[in-house]
Coordinates of C-alpha atoms (C1' of nucleotides) in Angstrom, one line a residue:
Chain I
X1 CA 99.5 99.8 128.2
X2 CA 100.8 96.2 129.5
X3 CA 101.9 93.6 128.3
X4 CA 99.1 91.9 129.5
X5 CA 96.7 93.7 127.9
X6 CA 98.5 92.7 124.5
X7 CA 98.4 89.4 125.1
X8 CA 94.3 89.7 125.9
X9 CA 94.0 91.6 123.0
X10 CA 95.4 89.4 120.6
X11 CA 93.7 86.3 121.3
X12 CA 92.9 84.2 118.1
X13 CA 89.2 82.8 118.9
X14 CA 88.5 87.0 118.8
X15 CA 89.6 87.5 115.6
X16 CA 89.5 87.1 112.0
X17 CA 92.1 84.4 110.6
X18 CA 95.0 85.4 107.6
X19 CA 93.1 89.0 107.6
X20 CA 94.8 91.9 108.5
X21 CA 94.9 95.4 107.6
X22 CA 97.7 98.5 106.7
X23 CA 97.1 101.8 107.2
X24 CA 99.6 105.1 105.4
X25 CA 98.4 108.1 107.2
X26 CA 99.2 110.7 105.3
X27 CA 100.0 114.4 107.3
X28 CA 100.2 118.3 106.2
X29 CA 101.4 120.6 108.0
X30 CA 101.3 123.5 105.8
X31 CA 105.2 122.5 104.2
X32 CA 105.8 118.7 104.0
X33 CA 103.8 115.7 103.7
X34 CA 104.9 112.7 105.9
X35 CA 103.8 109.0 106.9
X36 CA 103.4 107.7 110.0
X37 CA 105.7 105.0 110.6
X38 CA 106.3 102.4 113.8
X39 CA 109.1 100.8 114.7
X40 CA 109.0 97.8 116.8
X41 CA 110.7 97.1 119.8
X42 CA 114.6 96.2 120.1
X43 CA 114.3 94.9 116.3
X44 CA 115.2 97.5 113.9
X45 CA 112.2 96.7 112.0
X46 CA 109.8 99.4 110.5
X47 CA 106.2 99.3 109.6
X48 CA 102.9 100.8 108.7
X49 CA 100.3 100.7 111.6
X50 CA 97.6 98.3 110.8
X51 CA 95.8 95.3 112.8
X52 CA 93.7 92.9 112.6
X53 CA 89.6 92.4 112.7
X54 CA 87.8 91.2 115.3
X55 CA 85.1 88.5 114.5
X56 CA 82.1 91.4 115.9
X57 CA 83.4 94.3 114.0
X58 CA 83.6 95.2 110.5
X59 CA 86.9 95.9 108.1
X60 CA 86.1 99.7 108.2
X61 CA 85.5 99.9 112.0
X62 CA 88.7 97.8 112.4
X63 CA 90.4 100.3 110.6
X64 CA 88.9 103.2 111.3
X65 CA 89.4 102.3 115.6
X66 CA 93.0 100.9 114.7
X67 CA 93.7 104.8 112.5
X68 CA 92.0 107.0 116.0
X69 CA 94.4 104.6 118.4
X70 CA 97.7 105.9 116.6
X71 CA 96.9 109.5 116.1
X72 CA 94.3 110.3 118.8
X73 CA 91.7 112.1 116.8
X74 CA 88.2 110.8 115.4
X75 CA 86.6 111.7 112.2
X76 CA 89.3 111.1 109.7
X77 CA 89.4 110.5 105.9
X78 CA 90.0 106.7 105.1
X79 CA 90.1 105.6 102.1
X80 CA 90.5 101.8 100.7
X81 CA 92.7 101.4 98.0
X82 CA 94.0 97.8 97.9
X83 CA 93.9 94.6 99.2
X84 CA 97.8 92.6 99.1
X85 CA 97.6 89.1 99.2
X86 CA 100.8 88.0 98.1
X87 CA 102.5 84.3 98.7
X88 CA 105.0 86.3 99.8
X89 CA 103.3 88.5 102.1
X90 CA 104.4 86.8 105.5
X91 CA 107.8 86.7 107.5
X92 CA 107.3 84.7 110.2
X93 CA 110.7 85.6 111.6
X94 CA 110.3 88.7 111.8
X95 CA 107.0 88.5 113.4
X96 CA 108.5 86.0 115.8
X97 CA 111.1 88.1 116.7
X98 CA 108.7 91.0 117.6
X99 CA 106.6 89.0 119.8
X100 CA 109.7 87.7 122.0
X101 CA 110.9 91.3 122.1
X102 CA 107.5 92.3 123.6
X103 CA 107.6 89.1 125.8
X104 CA 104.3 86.8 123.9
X105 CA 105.2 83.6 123.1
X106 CA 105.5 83.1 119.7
X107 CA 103.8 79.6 120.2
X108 CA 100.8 81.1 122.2
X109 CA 100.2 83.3 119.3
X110 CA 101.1 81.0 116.1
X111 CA 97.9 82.0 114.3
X112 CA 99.8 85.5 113.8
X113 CA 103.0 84.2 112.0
X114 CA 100.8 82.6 109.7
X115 CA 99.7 84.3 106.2
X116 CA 97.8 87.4 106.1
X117 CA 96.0 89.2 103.4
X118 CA 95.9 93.0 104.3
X119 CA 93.3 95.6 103.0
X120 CA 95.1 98.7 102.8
X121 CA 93.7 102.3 103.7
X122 CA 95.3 105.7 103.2
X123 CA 94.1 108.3 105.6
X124 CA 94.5 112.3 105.5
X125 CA 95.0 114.6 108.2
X126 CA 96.8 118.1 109.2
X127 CA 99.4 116.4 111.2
X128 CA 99.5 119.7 114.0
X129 CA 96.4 118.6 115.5
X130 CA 98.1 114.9 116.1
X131 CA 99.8 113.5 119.1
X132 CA 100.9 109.9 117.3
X133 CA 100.7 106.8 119.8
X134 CA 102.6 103.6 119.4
X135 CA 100.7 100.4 119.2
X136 CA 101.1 97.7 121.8
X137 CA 104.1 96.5 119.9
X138 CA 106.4 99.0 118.9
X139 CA 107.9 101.5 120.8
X140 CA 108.0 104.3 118.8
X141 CA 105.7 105.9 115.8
X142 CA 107.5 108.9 113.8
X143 CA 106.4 111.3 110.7
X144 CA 108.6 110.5 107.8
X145 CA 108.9 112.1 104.8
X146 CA 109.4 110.2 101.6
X147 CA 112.8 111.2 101.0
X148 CA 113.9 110.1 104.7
X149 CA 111.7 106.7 104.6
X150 CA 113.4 103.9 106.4
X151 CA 113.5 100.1 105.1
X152 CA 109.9 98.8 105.6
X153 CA 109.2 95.2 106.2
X154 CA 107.7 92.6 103.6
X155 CA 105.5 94.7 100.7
X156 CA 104.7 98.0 103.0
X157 CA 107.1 99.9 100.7
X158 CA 105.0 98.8 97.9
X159 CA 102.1 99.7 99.7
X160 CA 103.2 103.0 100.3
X161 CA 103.8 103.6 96.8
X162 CA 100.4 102.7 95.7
X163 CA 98.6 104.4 98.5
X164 CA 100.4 107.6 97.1
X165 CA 99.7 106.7 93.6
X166 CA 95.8 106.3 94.4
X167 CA 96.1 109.8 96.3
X168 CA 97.1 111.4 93.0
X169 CA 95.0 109.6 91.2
X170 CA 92.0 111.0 93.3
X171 CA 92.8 114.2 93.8
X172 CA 91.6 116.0 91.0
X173 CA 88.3 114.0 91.0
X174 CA 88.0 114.8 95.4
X175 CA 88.6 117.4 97.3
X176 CA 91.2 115.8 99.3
X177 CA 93.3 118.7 100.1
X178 CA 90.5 119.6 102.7
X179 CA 91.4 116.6 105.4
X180 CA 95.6 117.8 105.0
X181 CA 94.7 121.5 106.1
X182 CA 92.8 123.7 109.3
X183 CA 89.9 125.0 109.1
X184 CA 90.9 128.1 107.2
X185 CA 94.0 128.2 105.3
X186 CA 95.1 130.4 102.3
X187 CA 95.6 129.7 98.6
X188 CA 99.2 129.6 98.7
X189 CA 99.0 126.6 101.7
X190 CA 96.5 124.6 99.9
X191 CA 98.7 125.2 96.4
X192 CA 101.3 123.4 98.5
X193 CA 99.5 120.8 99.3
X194 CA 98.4 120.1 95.8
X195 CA 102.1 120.5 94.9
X196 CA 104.1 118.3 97.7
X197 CA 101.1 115.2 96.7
X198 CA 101.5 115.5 93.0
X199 CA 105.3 116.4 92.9
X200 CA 105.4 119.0 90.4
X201 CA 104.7 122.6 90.6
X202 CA 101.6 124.5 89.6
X203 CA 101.1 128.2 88.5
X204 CA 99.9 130.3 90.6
X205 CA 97.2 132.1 88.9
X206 CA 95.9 129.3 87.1
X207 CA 95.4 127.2 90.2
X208 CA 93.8 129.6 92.1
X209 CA 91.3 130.8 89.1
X210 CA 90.8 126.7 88.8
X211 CA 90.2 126.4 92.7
X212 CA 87.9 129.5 93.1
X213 CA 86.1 128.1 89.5
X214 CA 85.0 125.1 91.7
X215 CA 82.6 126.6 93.8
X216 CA 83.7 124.4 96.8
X217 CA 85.6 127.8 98.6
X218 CA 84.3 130.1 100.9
X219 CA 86.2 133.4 101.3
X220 CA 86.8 134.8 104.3
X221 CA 88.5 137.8 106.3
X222 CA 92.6 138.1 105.4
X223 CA 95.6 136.7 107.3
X224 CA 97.8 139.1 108.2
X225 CA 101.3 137.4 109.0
X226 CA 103.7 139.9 109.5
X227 CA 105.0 139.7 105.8
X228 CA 105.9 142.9 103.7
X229 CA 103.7 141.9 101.3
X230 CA 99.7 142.3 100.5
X231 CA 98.0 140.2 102.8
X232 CA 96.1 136.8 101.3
X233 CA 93.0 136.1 101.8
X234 CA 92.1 133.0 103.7
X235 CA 89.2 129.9 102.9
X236 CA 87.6 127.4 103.8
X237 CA 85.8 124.6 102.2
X238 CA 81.9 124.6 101.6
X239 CA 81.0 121.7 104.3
X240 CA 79.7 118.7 102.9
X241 CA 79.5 115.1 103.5
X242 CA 82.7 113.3 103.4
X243 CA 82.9 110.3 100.9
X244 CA 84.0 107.9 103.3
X245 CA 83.5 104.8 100.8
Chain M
X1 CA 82.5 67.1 88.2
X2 CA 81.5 64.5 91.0
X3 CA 80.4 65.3 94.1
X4 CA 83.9 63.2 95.7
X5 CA 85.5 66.0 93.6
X6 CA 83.4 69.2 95.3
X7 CA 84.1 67.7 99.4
X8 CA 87.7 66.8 98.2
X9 CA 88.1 71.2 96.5
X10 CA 86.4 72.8 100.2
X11 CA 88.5 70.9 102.5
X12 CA 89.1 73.3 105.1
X13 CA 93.1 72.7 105.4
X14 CA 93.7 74.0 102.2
X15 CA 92.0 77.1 102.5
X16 CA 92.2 80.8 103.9
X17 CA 89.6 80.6 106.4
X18 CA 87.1 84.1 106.4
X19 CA 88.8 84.6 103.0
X20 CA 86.8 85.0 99.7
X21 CA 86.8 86.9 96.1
X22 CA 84.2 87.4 94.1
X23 CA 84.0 88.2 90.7
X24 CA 82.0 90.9 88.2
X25 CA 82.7 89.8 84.5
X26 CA 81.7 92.1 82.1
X27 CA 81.3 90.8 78.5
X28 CA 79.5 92.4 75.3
X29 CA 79.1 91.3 71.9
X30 CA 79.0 94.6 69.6
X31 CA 75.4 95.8 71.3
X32 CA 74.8 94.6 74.6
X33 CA 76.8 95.1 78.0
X34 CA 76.0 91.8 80.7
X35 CA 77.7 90.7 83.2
X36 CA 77.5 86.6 84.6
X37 CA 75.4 85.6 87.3
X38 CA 75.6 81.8 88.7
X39 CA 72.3 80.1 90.1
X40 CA 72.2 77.7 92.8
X41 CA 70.8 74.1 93.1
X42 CA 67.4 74.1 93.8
X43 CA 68.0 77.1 96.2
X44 CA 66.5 80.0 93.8
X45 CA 69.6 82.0 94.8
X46 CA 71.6 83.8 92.3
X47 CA 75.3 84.9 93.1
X48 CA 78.2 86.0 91.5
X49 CA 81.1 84.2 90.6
X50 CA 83.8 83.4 93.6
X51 CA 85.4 81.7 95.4
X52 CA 87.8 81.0 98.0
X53 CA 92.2 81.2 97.8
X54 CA 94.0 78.0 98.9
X55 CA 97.1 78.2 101.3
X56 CA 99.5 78.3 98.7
X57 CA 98.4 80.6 96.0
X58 CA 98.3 83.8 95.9
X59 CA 95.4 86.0 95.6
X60 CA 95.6 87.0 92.3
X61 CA 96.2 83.6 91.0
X62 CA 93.1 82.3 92.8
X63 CA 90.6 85.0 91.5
X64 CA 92.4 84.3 87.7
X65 CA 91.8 80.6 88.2
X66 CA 88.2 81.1 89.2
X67 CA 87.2 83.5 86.2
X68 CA 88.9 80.7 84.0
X69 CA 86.9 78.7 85.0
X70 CA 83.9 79.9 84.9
X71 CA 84.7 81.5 81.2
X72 CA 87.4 79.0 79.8
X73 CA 89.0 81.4 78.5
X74 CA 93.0 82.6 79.8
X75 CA 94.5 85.8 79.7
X76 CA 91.3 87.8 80.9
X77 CA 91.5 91.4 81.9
X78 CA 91.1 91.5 85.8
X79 CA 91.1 94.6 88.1
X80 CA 90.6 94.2 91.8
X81 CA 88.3 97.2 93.0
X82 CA 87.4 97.1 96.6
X83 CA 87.3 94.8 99.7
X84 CA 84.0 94.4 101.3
X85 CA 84.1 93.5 104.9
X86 CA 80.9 94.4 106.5
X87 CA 79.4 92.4 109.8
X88 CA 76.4 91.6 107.5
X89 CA 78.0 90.2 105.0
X90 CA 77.8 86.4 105.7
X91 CA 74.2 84.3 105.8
X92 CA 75.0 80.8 106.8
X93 CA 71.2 79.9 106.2
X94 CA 71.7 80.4 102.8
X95 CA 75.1 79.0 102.8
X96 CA 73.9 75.7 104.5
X97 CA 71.1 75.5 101.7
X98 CA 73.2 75.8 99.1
X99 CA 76.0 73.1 101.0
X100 CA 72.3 70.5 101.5
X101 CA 71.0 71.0 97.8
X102 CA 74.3 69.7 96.6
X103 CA 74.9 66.4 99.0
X104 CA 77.4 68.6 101.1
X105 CA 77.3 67.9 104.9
X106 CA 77.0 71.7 106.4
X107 CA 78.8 69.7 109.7
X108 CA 81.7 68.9 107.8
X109 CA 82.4 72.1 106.1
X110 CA 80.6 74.4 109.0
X111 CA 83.7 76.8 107.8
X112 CA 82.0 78.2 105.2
X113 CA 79.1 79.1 107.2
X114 CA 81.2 81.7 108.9
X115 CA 81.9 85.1 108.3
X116 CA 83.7 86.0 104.9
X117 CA 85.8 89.1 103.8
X118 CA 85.2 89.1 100.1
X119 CA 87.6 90.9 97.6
X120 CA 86.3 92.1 94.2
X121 CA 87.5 92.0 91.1
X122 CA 85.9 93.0 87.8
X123 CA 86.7 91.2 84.4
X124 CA 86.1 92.3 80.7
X125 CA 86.0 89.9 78.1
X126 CA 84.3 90.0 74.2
X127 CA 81.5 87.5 75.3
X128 CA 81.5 86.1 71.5
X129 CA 84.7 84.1 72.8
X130 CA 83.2 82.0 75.8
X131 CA 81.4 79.1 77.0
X132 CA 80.2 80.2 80.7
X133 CA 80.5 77.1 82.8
X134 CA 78.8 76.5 86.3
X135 CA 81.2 76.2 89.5
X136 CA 80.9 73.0 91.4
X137 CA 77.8 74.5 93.9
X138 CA 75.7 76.1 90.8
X139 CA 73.8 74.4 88.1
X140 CA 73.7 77.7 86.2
X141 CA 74.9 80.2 85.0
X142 CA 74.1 83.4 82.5
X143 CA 74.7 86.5 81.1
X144 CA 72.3 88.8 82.4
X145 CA 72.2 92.8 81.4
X146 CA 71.7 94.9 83.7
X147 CA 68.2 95.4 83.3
X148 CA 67.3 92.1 83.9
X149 CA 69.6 91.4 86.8
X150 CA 67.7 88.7 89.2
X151 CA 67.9 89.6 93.1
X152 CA 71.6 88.3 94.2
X153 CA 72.5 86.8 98.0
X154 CA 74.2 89.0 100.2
X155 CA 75.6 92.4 99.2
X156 CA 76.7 91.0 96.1
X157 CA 74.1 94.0 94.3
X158 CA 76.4 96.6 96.1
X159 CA 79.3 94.7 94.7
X160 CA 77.8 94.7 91.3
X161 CA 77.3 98.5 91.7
X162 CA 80.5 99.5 93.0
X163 CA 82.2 97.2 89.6
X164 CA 79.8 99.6 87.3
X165 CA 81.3 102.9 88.9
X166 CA 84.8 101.5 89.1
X167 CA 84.9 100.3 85.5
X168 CA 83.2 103.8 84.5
X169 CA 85.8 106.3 86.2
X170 CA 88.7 103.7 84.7
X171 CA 87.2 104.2 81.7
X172 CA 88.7 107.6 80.1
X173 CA 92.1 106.9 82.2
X174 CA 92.7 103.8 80.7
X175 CA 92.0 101.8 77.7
X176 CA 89.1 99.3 78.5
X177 CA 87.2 99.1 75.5
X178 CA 89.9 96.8 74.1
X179 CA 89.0 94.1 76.2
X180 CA 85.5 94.3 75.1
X181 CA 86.0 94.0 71.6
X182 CA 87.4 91.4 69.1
X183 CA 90.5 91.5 67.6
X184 CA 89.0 94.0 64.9
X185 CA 86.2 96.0 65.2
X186 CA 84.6 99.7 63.5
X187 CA 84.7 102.8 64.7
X188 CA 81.0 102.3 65.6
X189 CA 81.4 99.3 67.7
X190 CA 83.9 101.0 70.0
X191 CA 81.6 104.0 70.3
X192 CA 78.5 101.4 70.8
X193 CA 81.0 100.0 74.0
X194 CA 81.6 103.3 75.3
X195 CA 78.1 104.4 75.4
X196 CA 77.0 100.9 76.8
X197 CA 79.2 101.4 80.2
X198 CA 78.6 104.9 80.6
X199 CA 75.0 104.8 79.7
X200 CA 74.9 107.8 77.5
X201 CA 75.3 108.7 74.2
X202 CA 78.4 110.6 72.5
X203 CA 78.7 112.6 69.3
X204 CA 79.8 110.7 66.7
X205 CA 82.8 113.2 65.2
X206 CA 83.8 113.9 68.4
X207 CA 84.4 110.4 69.2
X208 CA 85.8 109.8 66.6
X209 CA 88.2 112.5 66.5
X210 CA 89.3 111.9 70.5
X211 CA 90.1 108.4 69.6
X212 CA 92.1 108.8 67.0
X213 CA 94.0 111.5 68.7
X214 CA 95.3 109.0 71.3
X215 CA 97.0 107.8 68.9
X216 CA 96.0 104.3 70.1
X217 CA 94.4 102.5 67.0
X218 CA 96.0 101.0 63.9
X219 CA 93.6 101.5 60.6
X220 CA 93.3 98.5 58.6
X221 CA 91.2 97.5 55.4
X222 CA 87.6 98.4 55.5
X223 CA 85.0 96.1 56.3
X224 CA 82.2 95.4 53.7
X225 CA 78.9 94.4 55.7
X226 CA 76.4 94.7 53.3
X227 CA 74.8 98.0 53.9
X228 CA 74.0 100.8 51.4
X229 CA 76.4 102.9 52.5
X230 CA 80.3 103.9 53.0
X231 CA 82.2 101.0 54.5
X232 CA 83.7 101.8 57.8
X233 CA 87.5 101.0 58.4
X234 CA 88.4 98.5 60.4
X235 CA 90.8 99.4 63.4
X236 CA 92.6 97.4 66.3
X237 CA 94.6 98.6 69.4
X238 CA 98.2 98.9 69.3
X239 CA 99.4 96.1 71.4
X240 CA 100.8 96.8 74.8
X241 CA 101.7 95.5 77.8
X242 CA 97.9 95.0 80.0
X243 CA 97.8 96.5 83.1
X244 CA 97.0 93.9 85.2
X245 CA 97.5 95.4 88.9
Chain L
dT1 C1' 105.5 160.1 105.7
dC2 C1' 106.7 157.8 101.8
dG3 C1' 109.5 154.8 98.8
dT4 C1' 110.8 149.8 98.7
dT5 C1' 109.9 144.9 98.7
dA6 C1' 107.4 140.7 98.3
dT7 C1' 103.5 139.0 97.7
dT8 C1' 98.4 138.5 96.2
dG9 C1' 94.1 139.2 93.3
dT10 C1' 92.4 139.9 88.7
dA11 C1' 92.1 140.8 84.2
dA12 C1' 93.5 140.3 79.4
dC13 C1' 95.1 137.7 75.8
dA14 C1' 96.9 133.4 73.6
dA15 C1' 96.9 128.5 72.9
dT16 C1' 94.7 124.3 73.2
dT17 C1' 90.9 121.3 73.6
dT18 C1' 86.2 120.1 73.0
dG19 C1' 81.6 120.6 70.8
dT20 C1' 78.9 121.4 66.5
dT21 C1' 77.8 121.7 61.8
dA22 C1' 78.5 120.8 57.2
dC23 C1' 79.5 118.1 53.5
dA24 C1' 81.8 115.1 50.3
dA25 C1' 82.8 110.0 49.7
dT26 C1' 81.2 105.9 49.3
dA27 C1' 78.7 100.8 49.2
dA28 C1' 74.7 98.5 48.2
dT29 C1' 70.2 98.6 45.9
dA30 C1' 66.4 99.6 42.9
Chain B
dT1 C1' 72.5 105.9 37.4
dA2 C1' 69.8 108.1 41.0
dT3 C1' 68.8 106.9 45.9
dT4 C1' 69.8 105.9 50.7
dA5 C1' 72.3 105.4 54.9
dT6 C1' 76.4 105.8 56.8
dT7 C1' 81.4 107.2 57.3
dG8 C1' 85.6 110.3 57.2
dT9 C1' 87.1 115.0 57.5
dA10 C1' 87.3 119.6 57.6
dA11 C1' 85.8 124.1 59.3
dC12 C1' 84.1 126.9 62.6
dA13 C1' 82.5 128.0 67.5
dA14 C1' 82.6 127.5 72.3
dA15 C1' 84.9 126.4 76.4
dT16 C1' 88.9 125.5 79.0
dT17 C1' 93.6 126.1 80.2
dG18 C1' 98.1 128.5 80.0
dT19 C1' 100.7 132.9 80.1
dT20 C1' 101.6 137.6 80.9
dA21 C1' 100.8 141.8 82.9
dC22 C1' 99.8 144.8 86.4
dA23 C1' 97.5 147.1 90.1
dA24 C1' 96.7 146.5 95.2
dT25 C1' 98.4 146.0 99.2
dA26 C1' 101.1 145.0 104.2
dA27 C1' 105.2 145.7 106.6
dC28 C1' 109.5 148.0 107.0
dG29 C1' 112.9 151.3 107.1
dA30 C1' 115.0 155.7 105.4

DNA sequence: TCGTTATTGTAACAATTTGTTACAATAATA
DNA sequence: TATTATTGTAACAAATTGTTACAATAACGA
């Protein structure tokens, strides 16, 4: 990763003009759910990961390559939920300022302090299985959980908002809570999940008689953890093809 | 609407280059669900509504412009539903037909023949209230229901698809029907607009009953049509603020 | 070995929602 | 004034969801 390989890769004649895209990852790791977030050299500023498209790929490939160069695994959930395109959606200062920190030339690369419209994705993974990578601008990428978010530059708060509104929203029509867990997991850990996205507490019995009524669990042999207690059970989900529309 | 006019609206300066919208408006009249579908010069292609968003507007604006145009009517229900992005997804052949068939040099505008990211929206409008009108490129355009739906360029069938499920799972979350419907309308009618966009029949008590329950409608007088029978009641929606994200 | 403790798995019952059937109350018309 | 086609409601049944209860354990320690 050098600087001139950024430079190279952000050529304007390869890309796609004023288009750009946002990603919120969204991790579980069998307690909290967290965002990825990067924060850009020497600046102070923070931001979601996203890019931009080149002219020979399309939007989901874009995304989808931009989502496996941050975390390092293929084969994860993405999901479209909205497309921000805002007067108010550039701050050519700020982008400025992070190209001189990475030492471009802001004039070399005017197309990119010009106005972008971004196509936001959320994605869903068990964040143990993740090694995050910074992109060629920032210097560091962190899990943060909502109550510990920092200040995010231009509208990526908002974005993050919605992207956790469309989650909700989904997840009682999906089976999202698969792409947050392992392979196997018990009822209790995937309870959690459905409580740290929807933000409210669920009772027991009635969420697991709701999740077993689905059909969409396979049982399997018990997890024995060391805990005084009857040992639970532990599932997985029935495979079938992701809806990766 | 001169020609001078159409060169003088596409100039490429003013414009978000690889940036377009395109637009699914839904109307019905108390039976029928259609949505518009323009028709090019002497080209046999059918599209739907769009266009592109100047420099200094913001998305949003750009799409409500277009669909008031097209409809003359203001204050339309408008819901942006997905971002389509594929490599396919442009067909300068076409594009240059379209440009020749209306005394547009395809040189001077050889923008447009490049590849496009197109953001959808869907609209829903009582089609009792509006006077479609062509855009500049078009010499047509019609209500069409979906039965009759003439082959459209591009992906813009997948669009049209992807409106239909959209507006379907909004459907019970949210309340569409009102922007379907005049000001006053039967118990009937609303039914008749359910049954249209989810292409299946309810029970009429249960119906009934549900909608009620939301406590949504305002009962006014009854409305004498004519028939031999019991005069329905007329009801509206309580006003509220429309969700227009 | 055998209570004790903290869960988990299930069943039983209650409350709520949704589906179905029945029927009286009309508007027009003959 | 009887007839016809619909509408508005209520009554009952079925299905779903919410709540409570309780037996079945794993581990641990007396």
């Amino acid at each position: 990763m050098n600087t001139d390989k950024h430079s190279q890769n952000l050529k304007k004649e390869d890309y796609l003009s004023h288009i750009a895209f946002d990603s919120v990852i969204f991790g579980f790791n069998g307690k909290d759910l967290k965002i990825l977030v990067l924060q850009y050299h020497n600046t102070g500023l923070f931001a979601l990961p996203g890019g931009f498209v080149r002219r020979n790929e399309s939007l989901d490939e874009a995304v989808s390559k931009g989502v496996v160069e941050r975390t390092g695994i293929d084969n994860i959930y993405l999901e479209q939920f909205q497309t921000f395109g805002g007067l108010d959606r550039f701050d050519s200062k700020a982008m400025e300022r992070i190209l001189k920190m990475n030492g471009l030339d802001p004039k070399a690369n005017e197309w990119l302090l010009d106005r972008f419209i971004s196509i936001a994705y959320y994605a869903l993974i068990n964040f143990e299985e993740v090694n995050p990578v910074p992109d060629a601008l920032a210097d560091s990428i962190e899990w943060y959980s909502f109550e510990e978010l920092p200040p995010l530059m231009m509208d990526h708060e908002e974005i993050v908002q919605k992207a956790l509104e469309t989650l909700r929203a989904n997840l009682d029509r999906k089976l999202l809570g698969m792409n947050l867990l392992p392979e196997k997991f018990t009822m209790r850990e995937l309870q959690n999940v459905y409580e740290k996205i929807m933000g409210e507490p669920f009772k027991r019995t009635a969420f697991q008689r709701k999740m077993l009524a689905t059909n969409a669990l396979i049982r399997h042999e018990k997890r024995f953890t060391g805990g005084a207690h009857r040992a639970p059970y532990l599932y997985s989900f029935k495979t079938m093809v992701k809806d990766r529309s």
